[in-house]
Short mmCIF file of C-alpha atoms in Angstrom, two decimals:
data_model
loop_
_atom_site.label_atom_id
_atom_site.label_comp_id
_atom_site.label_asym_id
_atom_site.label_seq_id
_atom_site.Cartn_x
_atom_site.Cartn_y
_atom_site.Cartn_z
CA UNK V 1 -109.79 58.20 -19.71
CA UNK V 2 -108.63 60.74 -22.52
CA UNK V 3 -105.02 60.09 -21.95
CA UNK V 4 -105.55 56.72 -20.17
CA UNK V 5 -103.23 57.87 -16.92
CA UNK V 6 -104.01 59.33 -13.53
CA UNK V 7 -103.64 62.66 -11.77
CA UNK V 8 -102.66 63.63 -8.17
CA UNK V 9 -105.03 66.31 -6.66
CA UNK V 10 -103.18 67.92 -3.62
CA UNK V 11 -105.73 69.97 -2.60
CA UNK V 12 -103.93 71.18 0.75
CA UNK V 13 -101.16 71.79 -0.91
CA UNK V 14 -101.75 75.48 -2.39
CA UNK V 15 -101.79 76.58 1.16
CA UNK V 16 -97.98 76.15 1.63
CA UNK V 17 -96.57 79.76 1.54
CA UNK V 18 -94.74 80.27 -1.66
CA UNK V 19 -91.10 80.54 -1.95
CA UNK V 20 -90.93 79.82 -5.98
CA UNK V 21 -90.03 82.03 -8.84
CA UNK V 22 -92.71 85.25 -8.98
CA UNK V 23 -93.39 85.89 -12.86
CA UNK V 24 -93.49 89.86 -13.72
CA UNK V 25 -97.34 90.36 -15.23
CA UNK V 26 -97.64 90.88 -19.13
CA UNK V 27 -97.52 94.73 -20.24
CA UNK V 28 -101.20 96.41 -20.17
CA UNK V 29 -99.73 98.70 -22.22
CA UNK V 30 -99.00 97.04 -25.59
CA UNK V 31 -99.47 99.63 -28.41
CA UNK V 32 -101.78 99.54 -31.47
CA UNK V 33 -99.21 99.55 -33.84
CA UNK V 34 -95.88 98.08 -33.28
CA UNK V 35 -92.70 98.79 -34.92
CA UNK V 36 -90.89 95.87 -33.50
CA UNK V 37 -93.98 93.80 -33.98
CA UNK V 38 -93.46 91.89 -37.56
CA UNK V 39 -96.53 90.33 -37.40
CA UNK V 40 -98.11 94.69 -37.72
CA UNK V 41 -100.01 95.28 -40.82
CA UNK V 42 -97.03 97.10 -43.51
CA UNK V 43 -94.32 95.45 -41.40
CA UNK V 44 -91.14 94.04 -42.64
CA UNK V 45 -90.93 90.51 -41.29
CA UNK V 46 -86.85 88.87 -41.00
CA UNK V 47 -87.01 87.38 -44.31
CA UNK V 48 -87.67 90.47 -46.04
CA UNK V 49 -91.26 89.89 -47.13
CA UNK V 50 -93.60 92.89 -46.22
CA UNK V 51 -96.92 92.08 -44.42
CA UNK V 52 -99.95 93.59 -46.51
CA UNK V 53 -102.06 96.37 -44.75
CA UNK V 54 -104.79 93.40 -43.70
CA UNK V 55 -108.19 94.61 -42.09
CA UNK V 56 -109.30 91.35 -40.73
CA UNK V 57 -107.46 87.93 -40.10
CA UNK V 58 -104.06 87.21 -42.02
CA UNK V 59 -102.64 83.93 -42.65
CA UNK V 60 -98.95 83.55 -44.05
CA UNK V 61 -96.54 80.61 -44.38
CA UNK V 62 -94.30 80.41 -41.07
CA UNK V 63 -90.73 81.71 -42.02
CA UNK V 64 -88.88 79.32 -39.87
CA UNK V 65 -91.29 76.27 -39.98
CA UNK V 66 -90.55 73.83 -38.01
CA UNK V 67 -91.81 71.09 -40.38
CA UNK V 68 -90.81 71.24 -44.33
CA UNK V 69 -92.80 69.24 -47.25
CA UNK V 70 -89.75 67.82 -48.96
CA UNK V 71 -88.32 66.68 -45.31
CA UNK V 72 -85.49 63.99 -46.74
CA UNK V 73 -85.45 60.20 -45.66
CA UNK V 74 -83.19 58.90 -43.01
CA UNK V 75 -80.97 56.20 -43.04
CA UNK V 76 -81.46 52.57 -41.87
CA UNK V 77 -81.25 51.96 -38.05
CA UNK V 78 -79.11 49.37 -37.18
CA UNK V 79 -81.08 49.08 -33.89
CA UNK V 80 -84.55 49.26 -32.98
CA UNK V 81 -83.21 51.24 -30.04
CA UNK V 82 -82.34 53.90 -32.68
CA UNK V 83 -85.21 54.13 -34.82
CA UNK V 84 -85.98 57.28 -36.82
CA UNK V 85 -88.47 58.71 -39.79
CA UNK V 86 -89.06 61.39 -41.69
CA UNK V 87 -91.60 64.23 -40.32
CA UNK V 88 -92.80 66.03 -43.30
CA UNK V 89 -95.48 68.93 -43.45
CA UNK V 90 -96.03 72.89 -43.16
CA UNK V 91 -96.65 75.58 -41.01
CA UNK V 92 -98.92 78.54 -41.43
CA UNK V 93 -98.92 81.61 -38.94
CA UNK V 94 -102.59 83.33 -38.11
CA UNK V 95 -102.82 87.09 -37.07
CA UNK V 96 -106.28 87.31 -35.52
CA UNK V 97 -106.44 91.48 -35.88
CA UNK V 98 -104.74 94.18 -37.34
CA UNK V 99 -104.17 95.85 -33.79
CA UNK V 100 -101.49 94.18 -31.30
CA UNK V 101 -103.36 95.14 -28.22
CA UNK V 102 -106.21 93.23 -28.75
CA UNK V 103 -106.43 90.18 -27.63
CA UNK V 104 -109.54 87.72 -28.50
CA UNK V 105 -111.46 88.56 -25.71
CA UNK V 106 -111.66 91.76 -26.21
CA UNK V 107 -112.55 91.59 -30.18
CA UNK V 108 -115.86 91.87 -31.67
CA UNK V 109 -118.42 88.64 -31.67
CA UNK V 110 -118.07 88.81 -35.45
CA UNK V 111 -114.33 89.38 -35.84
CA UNK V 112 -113.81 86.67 -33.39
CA UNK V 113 -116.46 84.38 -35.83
CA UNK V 114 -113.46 85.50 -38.64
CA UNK V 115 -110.90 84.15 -36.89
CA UNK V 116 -113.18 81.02 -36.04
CA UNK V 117 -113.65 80.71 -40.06
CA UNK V 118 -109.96 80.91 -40.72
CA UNK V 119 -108.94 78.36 -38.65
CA UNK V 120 -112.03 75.80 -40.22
CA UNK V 121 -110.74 76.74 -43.70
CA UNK V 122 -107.07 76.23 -42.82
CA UNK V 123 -108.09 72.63 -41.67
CA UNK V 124 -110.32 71.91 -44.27
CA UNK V 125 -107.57 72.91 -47.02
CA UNK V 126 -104.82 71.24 -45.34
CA UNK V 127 -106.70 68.21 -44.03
CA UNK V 128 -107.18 67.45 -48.01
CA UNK V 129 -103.91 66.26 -47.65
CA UNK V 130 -102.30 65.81 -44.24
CA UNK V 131 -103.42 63.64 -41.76
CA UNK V 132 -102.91 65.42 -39.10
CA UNK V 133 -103.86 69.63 -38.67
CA UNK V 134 -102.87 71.29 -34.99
CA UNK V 135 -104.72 74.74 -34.77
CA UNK V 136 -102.79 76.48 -31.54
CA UNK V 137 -103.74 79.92 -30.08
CA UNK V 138 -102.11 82.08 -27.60
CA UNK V 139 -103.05 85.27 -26.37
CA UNK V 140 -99.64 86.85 -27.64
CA UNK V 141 -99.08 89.79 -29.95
CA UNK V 142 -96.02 88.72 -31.84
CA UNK V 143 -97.62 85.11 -32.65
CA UNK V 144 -101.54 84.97 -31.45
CA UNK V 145 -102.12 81.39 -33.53
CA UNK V 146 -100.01 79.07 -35.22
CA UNK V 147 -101.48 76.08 -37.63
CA UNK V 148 -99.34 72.85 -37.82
CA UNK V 149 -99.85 70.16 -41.04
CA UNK V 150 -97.60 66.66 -40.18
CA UNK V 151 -97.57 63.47 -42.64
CA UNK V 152 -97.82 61.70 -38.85
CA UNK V 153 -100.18 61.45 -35.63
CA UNK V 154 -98.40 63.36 -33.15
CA UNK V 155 -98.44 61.18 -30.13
CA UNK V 156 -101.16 63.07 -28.07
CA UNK V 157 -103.29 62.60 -31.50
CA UNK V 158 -102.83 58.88 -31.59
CA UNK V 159 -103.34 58.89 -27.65
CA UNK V 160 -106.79 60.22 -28.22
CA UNK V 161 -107.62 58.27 -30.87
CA UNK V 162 -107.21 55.20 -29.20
CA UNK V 163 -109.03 55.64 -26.13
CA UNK V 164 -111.52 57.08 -28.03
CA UNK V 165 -111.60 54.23 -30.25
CA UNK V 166 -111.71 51.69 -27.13
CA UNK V 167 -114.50 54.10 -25.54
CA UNK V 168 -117.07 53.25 -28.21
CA UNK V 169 -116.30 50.08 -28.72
CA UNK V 170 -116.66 49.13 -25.00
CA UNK V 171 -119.82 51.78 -24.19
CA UNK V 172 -121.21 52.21 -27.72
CA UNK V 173 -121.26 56.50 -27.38
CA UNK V 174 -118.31 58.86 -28.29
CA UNK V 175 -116.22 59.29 -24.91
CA UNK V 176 -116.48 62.80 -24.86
CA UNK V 177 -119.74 63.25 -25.82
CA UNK V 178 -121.06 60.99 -23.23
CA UNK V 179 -118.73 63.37 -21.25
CA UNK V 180 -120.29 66.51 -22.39
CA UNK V 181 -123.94 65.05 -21.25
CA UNK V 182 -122.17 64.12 -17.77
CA UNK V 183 -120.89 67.90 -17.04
CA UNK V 184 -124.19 69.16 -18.44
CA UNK V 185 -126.06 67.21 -16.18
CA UNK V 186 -124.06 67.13 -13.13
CA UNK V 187 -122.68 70.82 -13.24
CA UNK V 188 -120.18 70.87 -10.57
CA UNK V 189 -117.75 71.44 -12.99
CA UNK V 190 -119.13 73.40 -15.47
CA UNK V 191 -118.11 77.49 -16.00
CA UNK V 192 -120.17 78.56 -19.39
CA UNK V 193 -122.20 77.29 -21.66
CA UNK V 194 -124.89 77.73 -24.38
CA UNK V 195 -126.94 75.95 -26.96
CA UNK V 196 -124.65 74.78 -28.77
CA UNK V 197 -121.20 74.25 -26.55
CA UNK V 198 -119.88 73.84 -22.89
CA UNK V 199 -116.62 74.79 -21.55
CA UNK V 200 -115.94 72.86 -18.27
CA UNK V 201 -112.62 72.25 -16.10
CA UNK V 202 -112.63 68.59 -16.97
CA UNK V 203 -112.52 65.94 -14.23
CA UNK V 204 -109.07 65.10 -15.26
CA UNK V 205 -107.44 69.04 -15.27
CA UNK V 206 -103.87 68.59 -14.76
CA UNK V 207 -102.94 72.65 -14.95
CA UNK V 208 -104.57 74.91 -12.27
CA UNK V 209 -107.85 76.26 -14.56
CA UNK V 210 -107.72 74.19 -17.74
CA UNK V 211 -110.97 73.76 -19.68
CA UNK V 212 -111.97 71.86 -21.90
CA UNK V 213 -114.21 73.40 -24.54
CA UNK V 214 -117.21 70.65 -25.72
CA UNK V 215 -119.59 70.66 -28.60
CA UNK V 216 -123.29 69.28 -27.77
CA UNK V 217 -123.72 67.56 -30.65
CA UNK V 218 -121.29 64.77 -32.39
CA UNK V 219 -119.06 66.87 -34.69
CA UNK V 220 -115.87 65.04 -35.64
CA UNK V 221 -113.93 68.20 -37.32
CA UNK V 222 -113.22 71.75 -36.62
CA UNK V 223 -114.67 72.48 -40.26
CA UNK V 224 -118.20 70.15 -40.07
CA UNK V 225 -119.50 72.91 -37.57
CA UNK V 226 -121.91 74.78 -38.91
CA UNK V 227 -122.75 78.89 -39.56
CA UNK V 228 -125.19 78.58 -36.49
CA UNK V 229 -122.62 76.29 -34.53
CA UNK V 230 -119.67 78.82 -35.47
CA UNK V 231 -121.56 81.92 -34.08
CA UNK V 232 -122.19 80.19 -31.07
CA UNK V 233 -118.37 79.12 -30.47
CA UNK V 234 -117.27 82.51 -30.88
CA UNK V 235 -119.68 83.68 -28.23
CA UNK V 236 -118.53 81.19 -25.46
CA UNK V 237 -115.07 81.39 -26.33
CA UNK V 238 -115.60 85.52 -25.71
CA UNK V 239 -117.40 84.70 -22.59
CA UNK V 240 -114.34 82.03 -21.39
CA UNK V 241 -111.81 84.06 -22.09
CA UNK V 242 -112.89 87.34 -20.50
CA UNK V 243 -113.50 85.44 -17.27
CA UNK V 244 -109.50 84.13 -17.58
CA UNK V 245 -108.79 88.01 -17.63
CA UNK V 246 -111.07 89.19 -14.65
CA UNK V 247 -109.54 86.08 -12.93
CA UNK V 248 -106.17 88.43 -11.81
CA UNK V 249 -107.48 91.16 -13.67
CA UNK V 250 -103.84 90.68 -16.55
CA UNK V 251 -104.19 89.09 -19.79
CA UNK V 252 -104.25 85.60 -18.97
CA UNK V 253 -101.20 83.47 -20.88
CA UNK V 254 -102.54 80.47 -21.83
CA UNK V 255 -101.89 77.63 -24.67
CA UNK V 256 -104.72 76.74 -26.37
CA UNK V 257 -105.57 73.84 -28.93
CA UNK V 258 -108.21 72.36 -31.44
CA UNK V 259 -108.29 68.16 -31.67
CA UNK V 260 -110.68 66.26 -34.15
CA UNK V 261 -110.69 63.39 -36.15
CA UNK V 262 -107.56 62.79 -37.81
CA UNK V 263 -107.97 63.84 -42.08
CA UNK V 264 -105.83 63.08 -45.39
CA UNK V 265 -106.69 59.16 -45.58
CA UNK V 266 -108.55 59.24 -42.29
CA UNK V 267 -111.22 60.85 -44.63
CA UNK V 268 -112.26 57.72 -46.20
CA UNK V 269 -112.30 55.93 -42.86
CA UNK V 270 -114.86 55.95 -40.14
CA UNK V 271 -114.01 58.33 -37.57
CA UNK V 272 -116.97 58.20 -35.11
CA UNK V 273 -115.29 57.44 -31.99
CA UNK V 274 -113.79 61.08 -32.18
CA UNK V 275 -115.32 64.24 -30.89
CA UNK V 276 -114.02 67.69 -31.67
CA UNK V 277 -112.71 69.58 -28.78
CA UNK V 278 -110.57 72.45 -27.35
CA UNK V 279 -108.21 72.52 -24.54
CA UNK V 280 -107.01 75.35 -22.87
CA UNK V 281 -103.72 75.46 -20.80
CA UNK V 282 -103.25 78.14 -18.65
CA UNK V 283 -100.08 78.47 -16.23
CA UNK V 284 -101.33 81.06 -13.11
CA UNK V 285 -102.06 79.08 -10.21
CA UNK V 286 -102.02 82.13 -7.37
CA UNK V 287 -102.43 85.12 -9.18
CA UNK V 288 -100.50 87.19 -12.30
CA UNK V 289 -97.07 86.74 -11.15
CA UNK V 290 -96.91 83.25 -9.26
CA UNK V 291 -97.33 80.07 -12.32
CA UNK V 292 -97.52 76.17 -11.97
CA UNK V 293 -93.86 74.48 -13.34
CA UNK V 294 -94.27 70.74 -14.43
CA UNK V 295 -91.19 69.81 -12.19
CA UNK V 296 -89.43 67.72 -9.83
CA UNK V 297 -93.20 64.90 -9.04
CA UNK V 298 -94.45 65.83 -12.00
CA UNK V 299 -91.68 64.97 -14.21
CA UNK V 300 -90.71 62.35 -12.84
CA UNK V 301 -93.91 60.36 -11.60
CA UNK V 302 -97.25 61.93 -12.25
CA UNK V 303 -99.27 64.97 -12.91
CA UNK V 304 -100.09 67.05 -9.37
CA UNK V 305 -102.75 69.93 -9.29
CA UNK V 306 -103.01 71.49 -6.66
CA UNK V 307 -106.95 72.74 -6.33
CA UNK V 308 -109.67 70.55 -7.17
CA UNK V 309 -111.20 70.48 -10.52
CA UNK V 310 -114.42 72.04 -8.31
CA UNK V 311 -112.72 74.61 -6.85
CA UNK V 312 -111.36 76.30 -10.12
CA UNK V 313 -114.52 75.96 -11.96
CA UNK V 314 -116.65 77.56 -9.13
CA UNK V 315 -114.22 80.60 -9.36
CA UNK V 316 -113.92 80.89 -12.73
CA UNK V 317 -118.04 80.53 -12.80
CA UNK V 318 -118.54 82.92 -10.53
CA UNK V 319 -115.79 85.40 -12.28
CA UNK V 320 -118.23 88.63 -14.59
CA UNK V 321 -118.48 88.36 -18.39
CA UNK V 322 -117.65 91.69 -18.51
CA UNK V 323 -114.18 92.52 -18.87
CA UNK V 324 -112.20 94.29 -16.05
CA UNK V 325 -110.73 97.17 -18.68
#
Protein backbone atom coordinates (compact mmCIF):
# COMPACT_ATOMS: atom_id res chain seq x y z
CA UNK A 1 0.00 0.00 0.00
CA UNK A 2 3.06 2.45 0.58
CA UNK A 3 4.23 2.21 -2.94
CA UNK A 4 0.88 0.93 -4.34
CA UNK A 5 2.69 -2.31 -6.20
CA UNK A 6 3.20 -5.93 -5.24
CA UNK A 7 6.07 -8.15 -4.18
CA UNK A 8 7.01 -11.80 -5.01
CA UNK A 9 7.99 -13.83 -1.85
CA UNK A 10 9.98 -16.97 -3.05
CA UNK A 11 10.38 -18.44 0.01
CA UNK A 12 11.96 -21.82 -1.38
CA UNK A 13 14.04 -20.12 -3.28
CA UNK A 14 17.07 -19.25 -0.79
CA UNK A 15 17.64 -22.93 -0.67
CA UNK A 16 19.11 -23.11 -4.24
CA UNK A 17 22.92 -23.49 -3.70
CA UNK A 18 24.61 -20.30 -4.63
CA UNK A 19 26.68 -19.84 -7.62
CA UNK A 20 26.56 -15.75 -7.60
CA UNK A 21 29.22 -13.21 -6.95
CA UNK A 22 30.67 -13.72 -3.05
CA UNK A 23 31.28 -10.03 -1.66
CA UNK A 24 34.74 -9.80 0.46
CA UNK A 25 33.42 -8.61 4.22
CA UNK A 26 34.13 -4.86 5.23
CA UNK A 27 37.62 -4.35 7.13
CA UNK A 28 37.23 -4.90 11.12
CA UNK A 29 40.14 -3.14 11.22
CA UNK A 30 39.43 0.49 10.21
CA UNK A 31 41.72 2.85 12.23
CA UNK A 32 40.82 5.74 14.57
CA UNK A 33 42.35 8.23 12.65
CA UNK A 34 42.68 8.09 8.98
CA UNK A 35 45.05 9.79 6.78
CA UNK A 36 43.28 8.94 3.62
CA UNK A 37 40.01 9.55 5.35
CA UNK A 38 39.00 13.40 4.44
CA UNK A 39 36.11 13.31 6.32
CA UNK A 40 39.12 12.87 9.83
CA UNK A 41 39.01 15.72 12.16
CA UNK A 42 42.33 18.27 10.80
CA UNK A 43 42.03 16.61 7.39
CA UNK A 44 42.53 18.23 4.11
CA UNK A 45 39.46 17.45 2.05
CA UNK A 46 40.05 17.65 -2.32
CA UNK A 47 39.02 21.14 -2.48
CA UNK A 48 41.54 22.33 -0.19
CA UNK A 49 39.37 23.29 2.78
CA UNK A 50 40.70 21.79 6.14
CA UNK A 51 38.16 19.94 8.39
CA UNK A 52 38.17 21.59 12.01
CA UNK A 53 39.33 19.31 14.96
CA UNK A 54 35.30 18.57 15.75
CA UNK A 55 34.49 16.60 19.07
CA UNK A 56 30.99 15.69 18.28
CA UNK A 57 28.89 15.70 14.96
CA UNK A 58 30.16 17.90 11.91
CA UNK A 59 28.10 19.11 9.17
CA UNK A 60 29.76 20.77 5.97
CA UNK A 61 28.46 21.69 2.50
CA UNK A 62 29.05 18.58 0.05
CA UNK A 63 32.05 19.53 -2.30
CA UNK A 64 30.68 17.89 -5.33
CA UNK A 65 26.87 18.31 -4.70
CA UNK A 66 24.93 16.79 -6.77
CA UNK A 67 22.20 19.48 -6.71
CA UNK A 68 23.24 23.41 -7.00
CA UNK A 69 20.83 26.48 -5.88
CA UNK A 70 21.29 28.56 -8.99
CA UNK A 71 20.65 25.22 -11.25
CA UNK A 72 19.89 27.21 -14.81
CA UNK A 73 16.53 26.72 -16.82
CA UNK A 74 16.26 24.44 -19.74
CA UNK A 75 15.03 25.01 -22.97
CA UNK A 76 11.54 24.39 -24.45
CA UNK A 77 10.72 20.72 -25.41
CA UNK A 78 9.47 20.39 -28.63
CA UNK A 79 7.89 17.07 -27.49
CA UNK A 80 6.23 15.94 -24.51
CA UNK A 81 8.29 12.82 -25.08
CA UNK A 82 11.29 15.07 -24.21
CA UNK A 83 10.29 16.98 -21.34
CA UNK A 84 12.83 18.42 -18.89
CA UNK A 85 13.14 20.98 -15.67
CA UNK A 86 15.34 22.42 -13.62
CA UNK A 87 16.38 20.48 -10.22
CA UNK A 88 17.64 23.08 -7.93
CA UNK A 89 18.83 22.62 -4.19
CA UNK A 90 21.94 21.69 -1.84
CA UNK A 91 23.72 19.13 -0.27
CA UNK A 92 25.19 18.95 3.18
CA UNK A 93 27.57 16.02 4.36
CA UNK A 94 27.14 14.73 8.26
CA UNK A 95 30.16 13.11 10.15
CA UNK A 96 28.47 11.34 13.06
CA UNK A 97 32.02 11.05 15.26
CA UNK A 98 35.34 12.18 15.28
CA UNK A 99 36.70 8.45 15.15
CA UNK A 100 36.33 6.42 11.70
CA UNK A 101 35.90 3.12 13.40
CA UNK A 102 32.90 3.76 15.00
CA UNK A 103 30.04 3.11 13.58
CA UNK A 104 26.47 4.17 15.19
CA UNK A 105 25.94 1.18 16.90
CA UNK A 106 28.65 1.16 18.69
CA UNK A 107 28.48 5.06 19.88
CA UNK A 108 27.23 6.29 23.07
CA UNK A 109 23.18 6.64 23.73
CA UNK A 110 23.89 10.36 23.99
CA UNK A 111 26.29 10.87 21.06
CA UNK A 112 23.95 8.91 18.99
CA UNK A 113 20.91 11.51 20.49
CA UNK A 114 23.66 14.28 18.79
CA UNK A 115 23.59 12.91 15.70
CA UNK A 116 19.67 12.42 16.05
CA UNK A 117 19.60 16.40 16.82
CA UNK A 118 21.67 17.24 13.80
CA UNK A 119 19.77 15.65 11.42
CA UNK A 120 16.19 17.41 13.05
CA UNK A 121 18.00 20.78 12.83
CA UNK A 122 19.30 20.20 9.30
CA UNK A 123 15.57 19.56 8.30
CA UNK A 124 14.10 22.10 10.20
CA UNK A 125 16.62 24.82 8.65
CA UNK A 126 16.37 23.59 5.25
CA UNK A 127 12.70 22.65 5.24
CA UNK A 128 12.22 26.65 5.80
CA UNK A 129 12.77 26.67 2.35
CA UNK A 130 12.84 23.47 0.30
CA UNK A 131 10.15 21.29 -0.09
CA UNK A 132 11.66 18.43 -0.01
CA UNK A 133 14.77 17.30 2.79
CA UNK A 134 16.31 13.48 2.28
CA UNK A 135 18.34 12.63 5.52
CA UNK A 136 20.46 9.29 4.29
CA UNK A 137 22.80 7.26 6.59
CA UNK A 138 25.22 4.58 5.91
CA UNK A 139 27.36 2.82 8.11
CA UNK A 140 30.56 4.03 6.09
CA UNK A 141 33.60 5.89 7.32
CA UNK A 142 34.40 8.10 4.40
CA UNK A 143 30.58 9.36 4.13
CA UNK A 144 28.38 7.96 7.31
CA UNK A 145 25.23 10.54 6.33
CA UNK A 146 24.45 12.68 3.60
CA UNK A 147 21.40 15.43 3.73
CA UNK A 148 19.70 16.23 0.34
CA UNK A 149 17.47 19.80 -0.12
CA UNK A 150 15.48 19.61 -3.87
CA UNK A 151 13.00 22.53 -5.13
CA UNK A 152 10.96 19.06 -6.25
CA UNK A 153 9.23 15.77 -4.74
CA UNK A 154 11.50 13.14 -5.66
CA UNK A 155 9.29 10.49 -7.07
CA UNK A 156 9.36 8.01 -4.06
CA UNK A 157 8.24 11.34 -2.01
CA UNK A 158 5.29 12.03 -4.20
CA UNK A 159 4.62 8.12 -4.25
CA UNK A 160 4.12 8.27 -0.54
CA UNK A 161 2.30 11.13 -0.44
CA UNK A 162 -0.31 9.98 -2.49
CA UNK A 163 -1.16 6.77 -1.10
CA UNK A 164 -0.96 8.29 2.01
CA UNK A 165 -3.23 10.90 0.98
CA UNK A 166 -5.79 8.21 -0.55
CA UNK A 167 -5.27 6.11 2.82
CA UNK A 168 -7.00 8.72 4.97
CA UNK A 169 -9.29 9.75 2.84
CA UNK A 170 -10.68 6.21 2.22
CA UNK A 171 -10.05 4.82 6.14
CA UNK A 172 -10.01 8.16 8.00
CA UNK A 173 -6.37 7.16 10.07
CA UNK A 174 -2.77 7.87 8.77
CA UNK A 175 -1.71 4.59 6.75
CA UNK A 176 1.17 3.99 8.66
CA UNK A 177 0.04 4.67 11.82
CA UNK A 178 -2.84 2.39 11.55
CA UNK A 179 0.17 0.20 10.43
CA UNK A 180 2.22 0.76 13.45
CA UNK A 181 -0.98 -0.35 15.75
CA UNK A 182 -1.26 -3.54 13.33
CA UNK A 183 2.56 -4.77 13.97
CA UNK A 184 2.15 -3.77 17.61
CA UNK A 185 -0.70 -5.81 18.00
CA UNK A 186 -0.09 -8.69 15.84
CA UNK A 187 3.79 -9.07 16.44
CA UNK A 188 4.80 -11.56 13.97
CA UNK A 189 6.75 -9.12 12.44
CA UNK A 190 8.00 -7.05 14.91
CA UNK A 191 12.09 -7.10 16.07
CA UNK A 192 12.34 -4.03 18.80
CA UNK A 193 10.48 -1.73 20.23
CA UNK A 194 9.81 0.74 23.12
CA UNK A 195 7.52 3.44 24.35
CA UNK A 196 7.84 5.53 22.04
CA UNK A 197 8.87 3.63 18.51
CA UNK A 198 8.79 0.15 16.70
CA UNK A 199 11.09 -1.12 14.18
CA UNK A 200 9.42 -4.02 12.24
CA UNK A 201 10.32 -5.87 8.79
CA UNK A 202 7.25 -4.46 7.14
CA UNK A 203 4.74 -6.75 5.42
CA UNK A 204 5.84 -5.40 2.15
CA UNK A 205 10.05 -5.89 2.65
CA UNK A 206 11.38 -6.12 -0.73
CA UNK A 207 15.35 -6.50 0.46
CA UNK A 208 16.22 -9.59 2.62
CA UNK A 209 15.98 -7.73 6.41
CA UNK A 210 14.60 -4.26 5.70
CA UNK A 211 12.82 -2.48 8.55
CA UNK A 212 10.91 -0.06 8.77
CA UNK A 213 11.40 2.18 11.80
CA UNK A 214 7.66 3.59 13.21
CA UNK A 215 6.78 6.29 15.63
CA UNK A 216 3.68 5.46 18.07
CA UNK A 217 2.28 8.55 17.98
CA UNK A 218 1.26 10.83 14.74
CA UNK A 219 4.42 12.91 14.11
CA UNK A 220 4.53 14.31 10.59
CA UNK A 221 8.39 15.60 10.66
CA UNK A 222 11.72 14.41 11.67
CA UNK A 223 12.01 17.80 13.74
CA UNK A 224 8.24 17.77 15.64
CA UNK A 225 9.71 14.80 17.79
CA UNK A 226 10.26 15.70 20.95
CA UNK A 227 13.45 15.66 23.75
CA UNK A 228 11.65 12.54 25.32
CA UNK A 229 10.75 11.10 21.73
CA UNK A 230 14.49 11.81 20.53
CA UNK A 231 16.08 9.86 23.49
CA UNK A 232 13.96 7.11 22.82
CA UNK A 233 14.87 6.92 18.92
CA UNK A 234 18.38 6.86 19.65
CA UNK A 235 17.91 3.92 21.97
CA UNK A 236 16.06 1.65 19.42
CA UNK A 237 18.04 2.68 16.64
CA UNK A 238 21.27 1.40 19.01
CA UNK A 239 19.35 -1.66 19.78
CA UNK A 240 18.44 -2.26 15.69
CA UNK A 241 21.52 -1.73 14.56
CA UNK A 242 23.65 -3.86 16.89
CA UNK A 243 21.36 -6.79 16.09
CA UNK A 244 22.26 -6.05 12.03
CA UNK A 245 25.96 -6.55 13.30
CA UNK A 246 25.53 -9.81 15.47
CA UNK A 247 23.43 -10.94 12.43
CA UNK A 248 27.02 -12.21 10.50
CA UNK A 249 28.90 -10.87 13.19
CA UNK A 250 30.60 -7.74 10.17
CA UNK A 251 29.40 -4.32 10.12
CA UNK A 252 26.27 -4.60 8.37
CA UNK A 253 26.16 -2.21 4.94
CA UNK A 254 23.00 -0.89 4.77
CA UNK A 255 21.18 2.38 3.20
CA UNK A 256 19.19 4.03 5.43
CA UNK A 257 16.53 6.95 5.09
CA UNK A 258 14.20 9.50 6.97
CA UNK A 259 10.57 10.36 5.03
CA UNK A 260 8.01 12.96 6.50
CA UNK A 261 5.74 15.37 5.37
CA UNK A 262 6.95 17.29 2.58
CA UNK A 263 8.09 21.32 3.99
CA UNK A 264 8.85 24.82 2.19
CA UNK A 265 5.06 25.56 1.05
CA UNK A 266 3.87 22.19 2.29
CA UNK A 267 4.17 24.10 5.68
CA UNK A 268 1.12 26.06 5.26
CA UNK A 269 -0.79 23.04 4.01
CA UNK A 270 -2.34 20.20 5.88
CA UNK A 271 -0.13 17.36 5.98
CA UNK A 272 -1.97 14.78 8.16
CA UNK A 273 -2.11 11.91 5.94
CA UNK A 274 1.79 11.63 6.43
CA UNK A 275 3.62 9.79 9.12
CA UNK A 276 7.32 10.10 9.77
CA UNK A 277 9.29 7.04 9.18
CA UNK A 278 12.68 5.31 8.54
CA UNK A 279 13.63 2.67 6.18
CA UNK A 280 16.48 0.65 6.29
CA UNK A 281 18.00 -1.21 3.24
CA UNK A 282 20.32 -3.71 3.86
CA UNK A 283 21.92 -5.96 0.97
CA UNK A 284 23.21 -9.51 2.90
CA UNK A 285 20.84 -12.12 2.21
CA UNK A 286 23.19 -15.38 3.29
CA UNK A 287 25.75 -14.08 5.33
CA UNK A 288 28.81 -11.20 5.06
CA UNK A 289 30.01 -12.06 1.72
CA UNK A 290 26.89 -13.39 -0.34
CA UNK A 291 24.26 -9.91 -1.14
CA UNK A 292 20.77 -9.66 -2.91
CA UNK A 293 21.28 -7.84 -6.71
CA UNK A 294 17.96 -6.21 -8.03
CA UNK A 295 18.47 -8.10 -11.44
CA UNK A 296 17.29 -10.01 -14.27
CA UNK A 297 12.90 -10.57 -12.48
CA UNK A 298 13.39 -7.87 -10.57
CA UNK A 299 14.27 -5.39 -13.10
CA UNK A 300 12.34 -6.29 -15.38
CA UNK A 301 8.91 -7.40 -13.74
CA UNK A 302 8.66 -7.19 -10.00
CA UNK A 303 10.35 -7.13 -6.70
CA UNK A 304 11.37 -10.99 -5.43
CA UNK A 305 12.52 -11.66 -1.73
CA UNK A 306 13.46 -14.50 -1.09
CA UNK A 307 12.53 -15.25 2.88
CA UNK A 308 9.39 -14.25 4.29
CA UNK A 309 8.92 -11.03 6.00
CA UNK A 310 8.43 -13.63 9.26
CA UNK A 311 11.34 -15.37 8.84
CA UNK A 312 13.81 -12.32 8.91
CA UNK A 313 12.14 -10.64 11.71
CA UNK A 314 12.16 -13.80 13.98
CA UNK A 315 16.01 -13.89 13.37
CA UNK A 316 16.76 -10.59 13.68
CA UNK A 317 14.41 -10.71 17.08
CA UNK A 318 15.98 -13.35 18.38
CA UNK A 319 19.67 -11.84 17.42
CA UNK A 320 21.48 -10.20 21.39
CA UNK A 321 21.52 -6.43 21.96
CA UNK A 322 24.82 -6.77 22.87
CA UNK A 323 27.29 -6.33 20.31
CA UNK A 324 29.51 -9.28 19.10
CA UNK A 325 33.00 -7.03 19.55
Amino acid sequence: PRRDDWVLVSAHWVKRPWQGQLEKPPPEDVPRWDPNNPLCPGATRVNGEVNPQYEGTFVFPNDFPALQPDAPEPGDSDHPLFRAAAARGVCKVMCFHPWSDLTLPLMSLAEIRAVIDAWAKLAAELGASYPWVQVRGCPVPRCPSQVWASSFLPNEARLEDRTQRQHLREHGVPMLLEYAKQEARRKERLVVENADWLVVVPYWATWPYQTLLLPRRHVCRLQDLHEGERDSLASIMQRLLIKYDNLFEVSFPYSMGWHGAPTGPYLEEDCGHWQLHAHYYPPLLRSATVRKFMVGYEMLAQAQRDLTPEQAAERLRSLPEVHYK
